[in-house]
Coordinates of C-alpha atoms and ligand atoms in Angstrom, one line a residue:
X9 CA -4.0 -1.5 16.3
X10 CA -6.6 -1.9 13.7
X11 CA -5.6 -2.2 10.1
X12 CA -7.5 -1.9 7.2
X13 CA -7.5 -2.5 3.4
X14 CA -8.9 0.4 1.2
X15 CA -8.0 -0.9 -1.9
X16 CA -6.0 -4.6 -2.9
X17 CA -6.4 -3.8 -6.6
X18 CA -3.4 -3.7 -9.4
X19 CA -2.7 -0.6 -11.5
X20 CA -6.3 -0.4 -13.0
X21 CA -8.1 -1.9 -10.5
X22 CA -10.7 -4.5 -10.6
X23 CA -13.5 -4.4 -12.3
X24 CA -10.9 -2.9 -16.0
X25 CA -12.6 -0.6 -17.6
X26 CA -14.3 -2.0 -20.7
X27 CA -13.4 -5.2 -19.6
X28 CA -15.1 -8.3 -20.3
X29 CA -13.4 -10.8 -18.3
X30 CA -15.5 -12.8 -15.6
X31 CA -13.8 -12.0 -12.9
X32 CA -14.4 -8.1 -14.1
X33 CA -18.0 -9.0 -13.9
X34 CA -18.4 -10.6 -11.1
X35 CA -20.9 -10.0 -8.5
X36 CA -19.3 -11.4 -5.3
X37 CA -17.9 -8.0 -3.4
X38 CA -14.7 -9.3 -3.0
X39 CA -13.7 -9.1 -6.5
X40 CA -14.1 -5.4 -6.7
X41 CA -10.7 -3.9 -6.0
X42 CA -9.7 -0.4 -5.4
X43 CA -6.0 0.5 -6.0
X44 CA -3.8 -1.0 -3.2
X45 CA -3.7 1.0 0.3
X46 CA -4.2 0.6 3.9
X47 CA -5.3 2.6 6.8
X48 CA -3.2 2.0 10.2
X49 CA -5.0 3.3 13.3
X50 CA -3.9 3.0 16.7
X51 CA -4.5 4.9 19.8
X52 CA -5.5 8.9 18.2
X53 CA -2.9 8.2 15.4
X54 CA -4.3 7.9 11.8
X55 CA -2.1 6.8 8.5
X56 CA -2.1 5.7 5.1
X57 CA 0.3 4.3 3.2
X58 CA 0.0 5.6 -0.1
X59 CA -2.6 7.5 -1.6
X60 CA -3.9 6.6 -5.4
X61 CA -6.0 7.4 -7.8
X62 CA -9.1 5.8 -5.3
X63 CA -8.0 7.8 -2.1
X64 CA -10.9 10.0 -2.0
X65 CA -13.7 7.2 -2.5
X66 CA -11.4 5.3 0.0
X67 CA -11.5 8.0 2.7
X68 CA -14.7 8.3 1.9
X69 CA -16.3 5.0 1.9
X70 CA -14.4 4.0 5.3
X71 CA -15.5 7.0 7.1
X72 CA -11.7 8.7 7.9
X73 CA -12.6 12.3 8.8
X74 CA -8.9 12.5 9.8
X75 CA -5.8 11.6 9.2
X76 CA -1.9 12.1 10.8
X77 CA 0.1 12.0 7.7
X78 CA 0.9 9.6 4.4
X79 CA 3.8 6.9 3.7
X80 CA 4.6 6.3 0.5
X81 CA 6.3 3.0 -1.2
X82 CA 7.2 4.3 -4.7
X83 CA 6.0 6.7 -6.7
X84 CA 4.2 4.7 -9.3
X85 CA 0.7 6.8 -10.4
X86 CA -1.4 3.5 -8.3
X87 CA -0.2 4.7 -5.2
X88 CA 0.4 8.3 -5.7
X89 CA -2.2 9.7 -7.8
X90 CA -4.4 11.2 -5.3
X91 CA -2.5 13.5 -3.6
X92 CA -4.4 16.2 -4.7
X93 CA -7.6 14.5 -2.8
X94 CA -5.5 15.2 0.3
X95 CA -7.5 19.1 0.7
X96 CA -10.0 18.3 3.1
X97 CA -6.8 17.0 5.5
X98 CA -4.9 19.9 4.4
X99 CA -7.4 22.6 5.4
X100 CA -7.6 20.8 8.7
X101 CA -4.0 20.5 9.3
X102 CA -2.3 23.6 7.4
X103 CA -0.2 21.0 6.1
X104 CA 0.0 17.3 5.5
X105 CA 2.6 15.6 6.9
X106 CA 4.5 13.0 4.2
X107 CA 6.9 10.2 4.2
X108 CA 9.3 8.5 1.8
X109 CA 12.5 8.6 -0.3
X110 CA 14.0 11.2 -2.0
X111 CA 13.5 10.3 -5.1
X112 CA 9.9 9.5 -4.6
X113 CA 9.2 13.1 -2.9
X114 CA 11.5 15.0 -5.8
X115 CA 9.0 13.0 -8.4
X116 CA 6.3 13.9 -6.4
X117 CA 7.4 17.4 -6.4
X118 CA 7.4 17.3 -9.7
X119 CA 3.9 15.7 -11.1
X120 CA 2.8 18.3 -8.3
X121 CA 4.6 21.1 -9.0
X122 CA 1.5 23.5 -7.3
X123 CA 0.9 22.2 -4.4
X124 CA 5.2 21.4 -3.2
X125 CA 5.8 25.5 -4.5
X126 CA 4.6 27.6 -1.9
X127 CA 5.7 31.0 -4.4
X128 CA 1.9 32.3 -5.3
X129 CA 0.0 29.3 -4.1
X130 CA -3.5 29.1 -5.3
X131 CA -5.6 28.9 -2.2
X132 CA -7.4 26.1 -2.8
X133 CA -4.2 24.1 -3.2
X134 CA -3.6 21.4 -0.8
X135 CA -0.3 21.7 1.2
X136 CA 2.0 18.9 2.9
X137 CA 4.9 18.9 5.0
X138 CA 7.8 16.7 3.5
X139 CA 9.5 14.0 5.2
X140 CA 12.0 12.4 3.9
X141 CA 13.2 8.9 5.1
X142 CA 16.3 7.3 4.3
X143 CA 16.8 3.0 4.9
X144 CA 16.4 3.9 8.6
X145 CA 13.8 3.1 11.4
X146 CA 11.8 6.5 12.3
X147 CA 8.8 6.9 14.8
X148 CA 5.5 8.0 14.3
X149 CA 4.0 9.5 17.1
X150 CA 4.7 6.6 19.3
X151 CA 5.1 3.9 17.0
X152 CA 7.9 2.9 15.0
X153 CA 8.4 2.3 11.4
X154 CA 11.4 0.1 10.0
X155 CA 11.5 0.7 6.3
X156 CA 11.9 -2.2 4.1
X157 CA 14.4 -1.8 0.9
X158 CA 12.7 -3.9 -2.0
X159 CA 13.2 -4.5 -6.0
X160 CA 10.2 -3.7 -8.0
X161 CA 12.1 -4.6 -11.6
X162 CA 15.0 -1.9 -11.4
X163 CA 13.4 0.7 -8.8
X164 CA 14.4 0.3 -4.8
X165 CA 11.1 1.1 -3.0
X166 CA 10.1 0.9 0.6
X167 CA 7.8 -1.3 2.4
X168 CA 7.2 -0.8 6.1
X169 CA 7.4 -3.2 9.1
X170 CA 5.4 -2.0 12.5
X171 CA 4.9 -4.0 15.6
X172 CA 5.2 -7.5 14.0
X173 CA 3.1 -6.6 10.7
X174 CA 4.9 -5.5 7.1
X175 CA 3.3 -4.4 4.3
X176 CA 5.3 -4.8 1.1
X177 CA 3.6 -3.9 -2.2
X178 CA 5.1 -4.2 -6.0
X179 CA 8.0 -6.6 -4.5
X180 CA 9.7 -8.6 -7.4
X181 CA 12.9 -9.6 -4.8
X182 CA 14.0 -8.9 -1.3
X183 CA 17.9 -8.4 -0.8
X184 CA 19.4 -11.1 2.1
X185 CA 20.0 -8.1 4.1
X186 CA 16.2 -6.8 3.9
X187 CA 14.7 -10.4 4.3
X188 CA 16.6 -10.7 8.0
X189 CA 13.8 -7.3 9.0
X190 CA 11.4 -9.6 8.0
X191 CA 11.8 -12.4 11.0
X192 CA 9.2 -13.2 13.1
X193 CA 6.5 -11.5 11.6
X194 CA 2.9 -11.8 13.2
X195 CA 1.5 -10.7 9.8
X196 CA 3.3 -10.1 6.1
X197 CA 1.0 -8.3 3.7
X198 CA 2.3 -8.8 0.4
X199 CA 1.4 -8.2 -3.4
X200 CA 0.6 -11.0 -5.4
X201 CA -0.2 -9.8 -9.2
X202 CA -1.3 -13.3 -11.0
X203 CA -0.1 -16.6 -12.1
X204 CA 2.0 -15.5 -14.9
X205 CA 5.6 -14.2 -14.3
X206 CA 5.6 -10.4 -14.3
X207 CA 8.9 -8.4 -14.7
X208 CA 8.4 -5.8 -11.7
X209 CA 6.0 -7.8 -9.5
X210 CA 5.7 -10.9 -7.8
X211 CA 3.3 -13.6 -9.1
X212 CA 1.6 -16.1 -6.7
X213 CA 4.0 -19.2 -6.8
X214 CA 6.7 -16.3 -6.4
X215 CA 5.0 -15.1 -3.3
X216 CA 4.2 -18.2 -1.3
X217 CA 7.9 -19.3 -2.2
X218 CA 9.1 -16.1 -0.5
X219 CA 6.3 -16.8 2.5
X220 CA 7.5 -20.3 2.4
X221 CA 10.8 -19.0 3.5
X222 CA 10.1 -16.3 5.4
X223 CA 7.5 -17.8 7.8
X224 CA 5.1 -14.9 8.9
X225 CA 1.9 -16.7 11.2
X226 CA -0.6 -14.8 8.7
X227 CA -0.6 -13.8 5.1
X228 CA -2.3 -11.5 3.2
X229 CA -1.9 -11.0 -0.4
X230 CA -3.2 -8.0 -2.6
X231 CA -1.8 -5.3 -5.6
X232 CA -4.3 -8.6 -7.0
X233 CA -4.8 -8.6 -10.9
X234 CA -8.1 -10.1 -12.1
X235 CA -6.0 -12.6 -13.7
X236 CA -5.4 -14.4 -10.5
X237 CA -8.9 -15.3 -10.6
X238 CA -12.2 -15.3 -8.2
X239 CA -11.4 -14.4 -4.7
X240 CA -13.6 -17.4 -3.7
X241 CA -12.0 -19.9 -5.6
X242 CA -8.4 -18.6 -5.5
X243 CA -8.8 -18.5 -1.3
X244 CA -9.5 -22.8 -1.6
X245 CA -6.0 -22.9 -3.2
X246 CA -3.9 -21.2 -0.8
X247 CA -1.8 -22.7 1.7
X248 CA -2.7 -22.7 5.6
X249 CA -2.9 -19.2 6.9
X250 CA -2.1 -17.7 3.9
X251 CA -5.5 -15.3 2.6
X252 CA -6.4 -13.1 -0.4
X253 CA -6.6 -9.5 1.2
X254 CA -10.1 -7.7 -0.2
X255 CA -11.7 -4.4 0.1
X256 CA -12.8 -2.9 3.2
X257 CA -11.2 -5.9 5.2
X258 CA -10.0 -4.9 8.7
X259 CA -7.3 -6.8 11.3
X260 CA -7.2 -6.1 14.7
X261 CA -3.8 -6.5 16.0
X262 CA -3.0 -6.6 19.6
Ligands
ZN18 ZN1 4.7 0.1 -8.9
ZN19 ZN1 1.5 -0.7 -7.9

């Protein structure tokens, strides 16, 4: 399975527009961060989870000419608001498939009214086919996907654990319940906004507490702020095997 990071930026990315902040300005690649997503490939099967206001440049920029379907954590407009971008996979496919919670695909359905109302489509519209998925584990072609209840301030979003990986984005706190999923983990990906407290996400002490606890082999942080800092001198601070995810950075997983 090969895993990679298309974006590992907060809401508004790294560089900010208009921003004058060093780390906005930096030239070291690493610091440039599209909204958060990943690609998951393994055997002919192609997903992302979540599809933001980057997707197209991501799709783009790592070369996907296909793709089996979208997850989605929440429906927050970082990790949602490309879904029109998803044309070129819907003329290939008729339809894309989705994945999520009710309420995130009735939201959905609602910022984009035209393409969920098949009544007097216009044909360039792009089309999916809805999924939705309740606190249960469901299988993707041949691989299956345990969702992963988390708080992000008030809203109950999903993360996803496959094989021995989990990606959790815009966590603030993990029920008892949800944290007993999270055992034996090869790899946790998991968001990391700054070092101030934030109401809705994790900050870093916040997250290496949690990783402290939780004891994945590898960690990868991103949804990064360019509060937290350079990636170069943010990655000297971090404990062992705990790394700043970046752009375009791919894991192979056995
Ligand atoms: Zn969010
Ligand atoms: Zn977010």
């Amino acid at each position: 399975m090969k895993i990679t990071f298309l974006g590992t930026g907060t809401s508004q990315g790294i560089p900010v527009i208009g921003s004058n902040h060093p780390v906005c300005l930096s030239k070291d690649k690493r610091d440039k961060r599209l909204r958060v997503s990943i690609l998951i490939e393994w055997d002919d099967s192609v997903y992302v989870i979540d599809c933001g206001p980057d997707f197209r440049y991501q799709m783009l920029r790592a070369n996907v000419t296909k793709i089996n379907g979208v997850l989605f954590t929440h429906e927050h407009a970082d990790h949602v608001a490309g879904l029109d971008d998803l044309r070129p996979f819907s003329f290939q496919l008729g339809s894309v498939p989705i994945y999520a919670q009710k309420r995130v695909i009735e939201d959905l359905s609602y910022r984009f009214e035209y393409v969920f109302n098949d009544e007097n489509k216009y044909p360039g519209a792009p089309s999916v086919q809805q999924n939705i998925i309740e606190n249960n584990e469901f299988k993707l072609q041949n691989l299956s996907f345990l969702p992963i209840e988390v708080n992000h301030g008030s809203l109950k979003i999903f993360g996803y654990r496959f094989n021995n990986v989990a990606y959790l984005t815009d966590v603030k706190t993990i029920n008892v319940e949800e944290k007993e999923k999270l055992k034996n983990l090869d790899i946790l990906i998991i968001n990391a906004i700054r070092y101030k407290p934030h109401y809705s996400h994790l900050n870093l002490a916040e997250a290496l507490t949690l990783i402290e606890e939780l004891q994945p082999r590898k960690t990868y942080l991103t949804h990064i702020s360019h509060y937290l800092g350079f990636h170069a001198e943010v990655e000297k601070i971090l404990p062992r095997n705990v790394f700043l995810a970046f752009d375009e950075l791919v894991l192979e997983i056995d």
